[in-house]
């Protein structure tokens, strides 16, 4: 927690201690709810004692109740009203106190008992509800009446008041429009504090000075802030407070996963600002530059790299500890451990270029009992520990003929082991301190295999370092080809290359003696460790600096990003950022629902270690939520085992509501001897059900996924209700209007993931408001030409069928290219964006030209006609039609009747695919 945050909390605790009622206002992600909870927690301290202390010198006990205010929240949900519940199939109505009166009554009793206790009521997101109506006749109770206690009489004759130990904190988002205008009659009861949006609340050393290629969270905050403030429409007519309303809050930016946050939260939100006319369209240039910074083949964000494959047993290697541990293979263990812990190169580089690289060392054969034999597989610097017995040499009998163990090429020590992809590996031993390889120029080239029975330590150490510096130079160079203006990386690359040259130069100087005696060789090995000990960059950690020639170089890594691993990216982003809900968005025909299923198969494959078929995935779908029941077909076939994943799916639509999704009353029938009676039961709906099952102890290691198809077709604020809070604060109970199994609470556990799909072309429905958007990660699925060209490749039954399919794919992509021209900027209304509306590749995945024609006539043309009627296109009709373009426009605007003029439509189709 930063100094600024600590001071702010102390200030706010003092305010609420005296005023009792506080509103925390601010834009998205400035920590309103986070601070409200911390204020309540810290108010236990004795110095906040305006209510008085009965037990002098003690602290206060705190009881907190948090209520999230959804649009459907009313007086009857908050103060008191009729509760509808069910019992034995019957519906019951009765009056009951709700959260506000319940808390007041507890507080009053505590006050009467002279307990040092404080009761905090946190009203989260009051902008979403009609707050003055929610409080109703309770509003005068929180009137500042000075020393006079204001009381009111309830409908049952009971007198109620607000005792001095009651505190209310409300949070209000300035970014979303309130359901009702915040009137003075409500606001005058509260002290309103406008929270500043400043990165000093995230980092003590926050600064708005940063380089163009700085990928830190600090730089990303101020870079994004500049985009918003520079491109706000009507910014010259706005007050500074109004401008701050749209600046994305500092709480969105984390040091871990900065590129992921920018790519999957910040940039989608900025693009939405442009679409909503919050930002001018000229902002797209700066947004594209930001996209390029985080979307390159190389990135400074280590969370995008392969850094979770390797697990070390030995850690904490320093230059001095490396120098002191010189026996046999220990220097090799220490070098690999240092490279991994330093983190300038990723785990794939370490594995491929060092651990399993024949240019470092390879052992293919050895003599056992004087007989040379080939190993089944070559042994590199590391081999699987379970195979250690294969790589032996020497004799299996002693001088007296008794059986003995041969010698091992690889270490059996647990501390020397390294785990890669969950498999333990042993390092090459038999490094003889008395052996030394004199310098020869081929060592620098590194093109030859280093095949040896035993190896001198200096040779292997040099080869490890050679691979390390080459990886640095390669990645820094690749990064600079994309971002040539990054002066720090350019200097760092030059420094790394110079340090490697220094290593080569010092290696050439060592061991000039003619003698090969063990003592001379051992000293040369010691001298080489001294050279390594004195390296500078190698022993610097990320974030440290190097001073050279009057310049300061920041030590930072750059990493190769594999954008083809789409599902791995989804998984890594959700786990790294701790945001367990995402939305796959894109225009129609971009495989959103298909991709959701494929992602589930990817997650199941990670658990099972094998490819998952569609039928395997279907078997993992939840079929029974009841406790003690068999959860899925998979569980039925694997009795006694717990599934790695479980999932279900629901589709939203405009009439979908809270009672369909979270909790509600289910109406059914009960058969009796006289017929059937109507029965009522308060039940969990799909979100409540899957949350309850995922919370069971037996499934604590199971990942649960709820797929929500067409998630933006419903009003999310209404459908999720108070569980919008639960999306962000996993594992915390949230009160609901309905009681199920004697509890009105629902908790979204950490092992529950929500995957939504969203059609960006559908303008008939409302968007997702900004405050809700920030709780989701957004991944765009766009039309992909490559997907059409590769359709069914490698899946045909014979070469002739494969050749025919390739020809069909080329024809289909020709049509795709012609249709894609409709979505170029000159043909598209300025209110629409190509990435939101261009029809996707799935319309063009066919197994025959006839099927492609039918798709064109009965699927592609109809959707393009709907687009035309919605005013999406601004098309100029050519004077002649030689390539089918004129005819395509006629099909779209209705001058060609696609039902009556089949021959003409067929001719247009053939021209399009011929001239594509």
Coordinates of C-alpha atoms in Angstrom, one line a residue, residues 237-591:
X237 CA -16.1 23.1 -23.1
X238 CA -15.5 20.6 -20.3
X239 CA -14.4 21.3 -16.7
X240 CA -11.3 19.5 -15.4
X241 CA -13.6 17.3 -13.3
X242 CA -15.7 16.4 -16.3
X243 CA -12.6 15.4 -18.3
X244 CA -11.4 13.1 -15.4
X245 CA -14.7 11.3 -15.7
X246 CA -13.5 9.3 -18.7
X247 CA -9.9 8.7 -17.7
X248 CA -9.5 5.0 -17.0
X249 CA -8.8 4.5 -13.3
X250 CA -5.4 3.7 -11.9
X251 CA -6.8 0.5 -10.3
X252 CA -6.9 -1.1 -13.8
X253 CA -3.1 -1.0 -14.1
X254 CA -1.0 -3.7 -12.5
X255 CA 2.8 -4.3 -12.7
X256 CA 2.0 -8.0 -13.6
X257 CA 0.4 -8.5 -17.1
X258 CA 0.5 -4.9 -18.2
X259 CA 0.4 -5.8 -21.9
X260 CA -2.5 -8.2 -21.3
X261 CA -4.4 -5.4 -19.5
X262 CA -3.8 -3.0 -22.3
X263 CA -4.7 -5.5 -25.0
X264 CA -7.8 -7.0 -23.5
X265 CA -9.2 -4.2 -21.3
X266 CA -7.8 -0.8 -22.0
X267 CA -7.7 -0.8 -25.8
X268 CA -11.2 -2.3 -26.2
X269 CA -12.5 0.4 -23.8
X270 CA -10.8 3.2 -25.7
X271 CA -12.2 1.9 -29.0
X272 CA -15.7 1.8 -27.3
X273 CA -15.1 5.5 -26.3
X274 CA -14.6 6.3 -30.0
X275 CA -17.7 4.4 -31.1
X276 CA -19.8 6.2 -28.4
X277 CA -18.4 9.6 -29.5
X278 CA -16.7 10.1 -26.2
X279 CA -13.4 10.4 -28.1
X280 CA -12.9 11.9 -31.5
X281 CA -12.2 9.5 -34.3
X282 CA -8.7 11.0 -34.6
X283 CA -8.0 9.1 -31.4
X284 CA -7.8 6.0 -33.5
X285 CA -4.2 6.9 -34.6
X286 CA -3.0 7.0 -31.0
X287 CA -5.0 3.8 -30.1
X288 CA -3.4 2.0 -33.0
X289 CA 0.0 3.1 -31.8
X290 CA -0.8 1.7 -28.4
X291 CA -2.0 -1.5 -30.0
X292 CA 1.2 -1.9 -31.9
X293 CA 3.2 -1.4 -28.7
X294 CA 1.5 -4.3 -27.0
X295 CA 0.8 -6.5 -30.0
X296 CA 4.2 -7.0 -31.5
X297 CA 6.1 -10.3 -32.0
X298 CA 8.3 -9.2 -29.1
X299 CA 7.2 -7.7 -25.8
X300 CA 8.7 -6.4 -22.6
X301 CA 5.8 -7.9 -20.7
X302 CA 7.2 -11.1 -19.1
X303 CA 3.7 -12.5 -18.5
X304 CA 3.4 -13.0 -22.3
X305 CA 6.5 -15.2 -22.3
X306 CA 7.0 -18.9 -21.5
X307 CA 8.1 -18.5 -18.0
X308 CA 6.2 -21.2 -16.2
X309 CA 7.6 -24.3 -17.8
X310 CA 10.8 -24.6 -15.6
X311 CA 10.8 -25.0 -11.8
X312 CA 14.1 -24.8 -10.0
X313 CA 15.2 -26.7 -6.9
X314 CA 18.2 -24.5 -6.3
X315 CA 17.6 -20.7 -6.2
X316 CA 19.2 -17.6 -4.9
X317 CA 22.5 -17.9 -6.8
X318 CA 24.7 -14.8 -6.5
X319 CA 28.1 -14.0 -8.1
X320 CA 29.8 -14.8 -4.8
X321 CA 28.0 -18.1 -4.2
X322 CA 28.8 -19.1 -7.8
X323 CA 32.4 -18.4 -7.2
X324 CA 32.6 -20.4 -4.0
X325 CA 30.9 -23.6 -5.4
X326 CA 33.4 -25.0 -7.9
X327 CA 33.1 -28.8 -7.5
X328 CA 32.3 -30.9 -10.5
X329 CA 28.9 -29.9 -12.0
X330 CA 27.8 -27.3 -9.4
X331 CA 28.9 -24.3 -11.5
X332 CA 26.6 -25.7 -14.3
X333 CA 23.6 -26.0 -12.0
X334 CA 24.3 -22.5 -10.7
X335 CA 24.5 -20.9 -14.1
X336 CA 21.2 -22.4 -15.3
X337 CA 19.5 -21.4 -12.0
X338 CA 20.8 -17.9 -12.4
X339 CA 19.6 -17.5 -16.0
X340 CA 16.2 -18.7 -15.0
X341 CA 15.9 -16.5 -11.9
X342 CA 17.2 -13.4 -13.7
X343 CA 14.4 -13.8 -16.2
X344 CA 15.9 -11.9 -19.2
X345 CA 15.3 -15.0 -21.4
X346 CA 12.3 -17.2 -21.3
X347 CA 12.0 -20.9 -20.4
X348 CA 11.8 -22.0 -24.0
X349 CA 15.2 -20.4 -24.7
X350 CA 16.6 -22.1 -21.6
X351 CA 15.2 -25.5 -22.6
X352 CA 16.1 -25.4 -26.3
X353 CA 19.3 -23.5 -26.3
X354 CA 20.9 -24.7 -23.1
X355 CA 19.4 -27.7 -21.4
X356 CA 18.7 -29.8 -24.5
X357 CA 21.2 -28.3 -27.0
X358 CA 23.8 -30.7 -28.5
X359 CA 26.1 -27.7 -29.0
X360 CA 26.4 -27.4 -25.2
X361 CA 27.0 -31.1 -24.6
X362 CA 25.7 -34.4 -26.0
X363 CA 26.5 -38.0 -25.0
X364 CA 25.6 -40.7 -27.4
X365 CA 27.6 -43.7 -26.3
X366 CA 29.9 -44.9 -23.6
X367 CA 31.9 -48.0 -22.6
X368 CA 30.5 -50.3 -19.9
X369 CA 32.6 -53.3 -18.9
X370 CA 35.0 -52.2 -21.7
X371 CA 32.3 -52.7 -24.3
X372 CA 31.2 -49.5 -26.1
X373 CA 27.4 -49.2 -26.5
X374 CA 25.0 -46.6 -28.0
X375 CA 22.5 -45.0 -25.7
X376 CA 18.9 -45.4 -26.7
X377 CA 18.5 -41.6 -27.0
X378 CA 21.2 -38.9 -26.8
X379 CA 21.9 -37.4 -23.4
X380 CA 22.2 -33.6 -23.3
X381 CA 23.1 -31.2 -20.4
X382 CA 19.9 -32.5 -18.8
X383 CA 18.1 -35.8 -19.2
X384 CA 14.9 -37.1 -17.6
X385 CA 15.7 -38.2 -14.1
X386 CA 13.8 -41.4 -14.5
X387 CA 16.2 -42.4 -17.3
X388 CA 19.3 -41.8 -15.3
X389 CA 20.2 -45.5 -15.1
X390 CA 20.5 -45.6 -18.9
X391 CA 23.5 -43.2 -19.0
X392 CA 26.2 -45.2 -17.2
X393 CA 29.8 -46.2 -17.8
X394 CA 32.7 -48.0 -16.1
X395 CA 32.3 -51.5 -14.8
X396 CA 29.6 -53.5 -13.1
X397 CA 32.0 -55.8 -11.1
X398 CA 34.7 -55.0 -8.7
X399 CA 38.2 -56.7 -8.7
X400 CA 36.9 -59.6 -6.7
X401 CA 34.1 -60.2 -9.2
X402 CA 31.3 -59.0 -7.0
X403 CA 28.5 -57.0 -8.6
X404 CA 28.7 -53.2 -8.1
X405 CA 26.9 -50.2 -9.5
X406 CA 28.5 -48.5 -12.6
X407 CA 29.2 -44.8 -12.6
X408 CA 26.5 -42.4 -13.7
X409 CA 26.9 -39.6 -16.2
X410 CA 24.0 -37.6 -14.5
X411 CA 23.6 -36.4 -10.9
X412 CA 21.2 -38.1 -8.6
X413 CA 21.0 -35.2 -6.2
X414 CA 17.5 -33.7 -5.6
X415 CA 19.0 -30.2 -5.3
X416 CA 20.5 -30.4 -8.7
X417 CA 17.2 -31.4 -10.4
X418 CA 15.1 -29.1 -12.6
X419 CA 11.5 -29.6 -13.5
X420 CA 10.4 -28.9 -17.1
X421 CA 6.7 -29.2 -18.0
X422 CA 6.2 -31.2 -14.8
X423 CA 9.0 -33.7 -15.5
X424 CA 12.1 -33.8 -13.3
X425 CA 15.5 -33.7 -15.1
X426 CA 19.0 -34.5 -13.9
X427 CA 22.1 -32.5 -14.9
X428 CA 25.2 -33.9 -16.4
X429 CA 27.8 -34.7 -13.8
X430 CA 31.4 -36.1 -14.3
X431 CA 32.7 -32.5 -14.8
X432 CA 36.4 -33.0 -13.8
X433 CA 38.0 -30.0 -12.2
X434 CA 41.4 -31.3 -13.4
X435 CA 40.2 -31.1 -17.0
X436 CA 40.4 -27.9 -19.0
X437 CA 39.7 -27.2 -22.7
X438 CA 42.0 -24.6 -24.2
X439 CA 40.5 -21.9 -26.3
X440 CA 39.9 -22.7 -30.0
X441 CA 38.0 -20.4 -32.4
X442 CA 35.2 -23.0 -33.1
X443 CA 34.1 -22.4 -29.5
X444 CA 32.9 -18.9 -30.5
X445 CA 31.1 -20.1 -33.6
X446 CA 29.0 -22.7 -31.8
X447 CA 28.1 -24.7 -34.9
X448 CA 29.5 -28.1 -33.9
X449 CA 28.0 -30.7 -31.5
X450 CA 29.9 -31.1 -28.3
X451 CA 29.9 -34.9 -28.0
X452 CA 32.0 -36.1 -25.1
X453 CA 32.3 -38.9 -22.5
X454 CA 33.4 -36.4 -19.8
X455 CA 33.8 -32.7 -20.2
X456 CA 35.9 -29.9 -18.8
X457 CA 33.9 -27.5 -16.7
X458 CA 35.1 -24.4 -18.5
X459 CA 33.9 -25.7 -21.9
X460 CA 30.4 -26.4 -20.7
X461 CA 30.2 -23.1 -18.8
X462 CA 31.3 -21.1 -21.8
X463 CA 28.7 -22.9 -24.0
X464 CA 25.9 -22.1 -21.6
X465 CA 26.9 -18.5 -21.5
X466 CA 27.3 -18.4 -25.2
X467 CA 23.7 -19.6 -25.6
X468 CA 22.5 -17.0 -23.0
X469 CA 24.1 -14.0 -24.8
X470 CA 23.0 -15.2 -28.2
X471 CA 19.4 -15.4 -26.9
X472 CA 19.6 -11.9 -25.5
X473 CA 21.1 -10.5 -28.8
X474 CA 18.4 -12.3 -30.9
X475 CA 15.5 -11.1 -28.8
X476 CA 16.8 -7.5 -28.4
X477 CA 17.4 -7.4 -32.2
X478 CA 13.9 -8.8 -33.0
X479 CA 12.3 -6.2 -30.7
X480 CA 14.3 -3.3 -32.2
X481 CA 13.2 -4.3 -35.7
X482 CA 9.6 -3.6 -34.5
X483 CA 10.4 -0.7 -32.2
X484 CA 13.6 0.9 -33.5
X485 CA 13.2 4.0 -31.4
X486 CA 13.7 2.3 -28.0
X487 CA 17.1 3.7 -27.1
X488 CA 17.4 1.7 -23.8
X489 CA 17.0 -1.7 -25.5
X490 CA 19.5 -0.6 -28.2
X491 CA 22.0 0.3 -25.5
X492 CA 21.2 -2.9 -23.6
X493 CA 21.7 -5.0 -26.8
X494 CA 25.1 -3.3 -27.4
X495 CA 26.1 -3.9 -23.8
X496 CA 25.2 -7.6 -23.9
X497 CA 27.1 -8.1 -27.1
X498 CA 30.1 -6.3 -25.7
X499 CA 30.0 -8.3 -22.5
X500 CA 30.0 -11.5 -24.6
X501 CA 33.1 -10.2 -26.5
X502 CA 34.8 -9.6 -23.2
X503 CA 34.0 -13.2 -22.1
X504 CA 35.6 -14.5 -25.4
X505 CA 38.6 -12.2 -24.9
X506 CA 39.2 -13.3 -21.4
X507 CA 38.7 -17.0 -22.3
X508 CA 41.4 -16.7 -24.9
X509 CA 43.9 -15.4 -22.3
X510 CA 43.4 -18.3 -19.9
X511 CA 45.7 -21.3 -19.5
X512 CA 48.7 -20.4 -21.7
X513 CA 50.8 -23.1 -20.0
X514 CA 51.9 -26.1 -22.0
X515 CA 51.4 -28.3 -18.9
X516 CA 48.2 -30.3 -18.6
X517 CA 48.7 -31.3 -15.0
X518 CA 45.5 -31.5 -12.9
X519 CA 46.6 -28.7 -10.6
X520 CA 47.3 -26.3 -13.5
X521 CA 43.9 -27.2 -15.2
X522 CA 42.1 -26.8 -11.9
X523 CA 43.5 -23.3 -11.4
X524 CA 42.5 -22.4 -15.0
X525 CA 38.9 -23.5 -14.1
X526 CA 39.0 -21.3 -11.0
X527 CA 40.3 -18.4 -13.1
X528 CA 37.4 -18.9 -15.5
X529 CA 34.9 -18.8 -12.7
X530 CA 36.5 -15.5 -11.7
X531 CA 35.9 -14.1 -15.1
X532 CA 32.2 -15.1 -14.9
X533 CA 32.0 -13.7 -11.3
X534 CA 33.1 -10.3 -12.7
X535 CA 30.5 -10.1 -15.4
X536 CA 28.1 -7.2 -14.9
X537 CA 24.9 -7.7 -16.9
X538 CA 24.8 -11.4 -16.1
X539 CA 24.5 -10.7 -12.3
X540 CA 22.1 -7.8 -12.7
X541 CA 18.4 -8.4 -11.9
X542 CA 15.5 -7.0 -14.0
X543 CA 14.8 -3.4 -12.9
X544 CA 18.4 -2.7 -11.9
X545 CA 20.6 -0.3 -13.8
X546 CA 24.1 -0.3 -15.4
X547 CA 26.1 2.9 -15.7
X548 CA 28.5 3.2 -18.6
X549 CA 29.9 6.1 -20.5
X550 CA 27.8 8.6 -18.6
X551 CA 24.6 6.7 -19.6
X552 CA 22.3 4.7 -17.4
X553 CA 20.9 1.5 -18.9
X554 CA 17.8 -0.2 -17.4
X555 CA 18.1 -4.0 -17.3
X556 CA 14.9 -5.4 -18.9
X557 CA 14.0 -8.4 -20.9
X558 CA 12.1 -8.8 -24.2
X559 CA 10.3 -11.9 -25.1
X560 CA 9.0 -13.7 -28.2
X561 CA 5.2 -13.7 -28.2
X562 CA 3.5 -16.6 -29.9
X563 CA 0.1 -15.2 -31.0
X564 CA -0.9 -18.5 -32.6
X565 CA -1.5 -20.0 -29.2
X566 CA -4.9 -18.3 -28.8
X567 CA -6.4 -20.5 -26.1
X568 CA -3.2 -20.4 -24.1
X569 CA -3.4 -16.6 -24.2
X570 CA -6.9 -16.6 -22.9
X571 CA -6.0 -18.9 -20.0
X572 CA -2.8 -17.1 -19.1
X573 CA -4.6 -13.7 -19.1
X574 CA -7.4 -14.8 -16.8
X575 CA -5.0 -16.5 -14.3
X576 CA -2.3 -13.8 -14.4
X577 CA -4.7 -10.9 -14.0
X578 CA -7.1 -12.7 -11.6
X579 CA -10.1 -11.7 -13.8
X580 CA -12.1 -14.9 -14.3
X581 CA -14.6 -13.7 -16.8
X582 CA -14.0 -12.9 -20.5
X583 CA -15.9 -12.1 -23.6
X584 CA -15.1 -13.3 -27.1
X585 CA -16.3 -10.5 -29.4
X586 CA -16.6 -10.3 -33.1
X587 CA -18.9 -9.9 -36.1
X588 CA -21.1 -12.8 -37.3
X589 CA -19.4 -15.9 -38.6
X590 CA -16.1 -15.6 -36.7
X591 CA -16.5 -18.8 -34.7

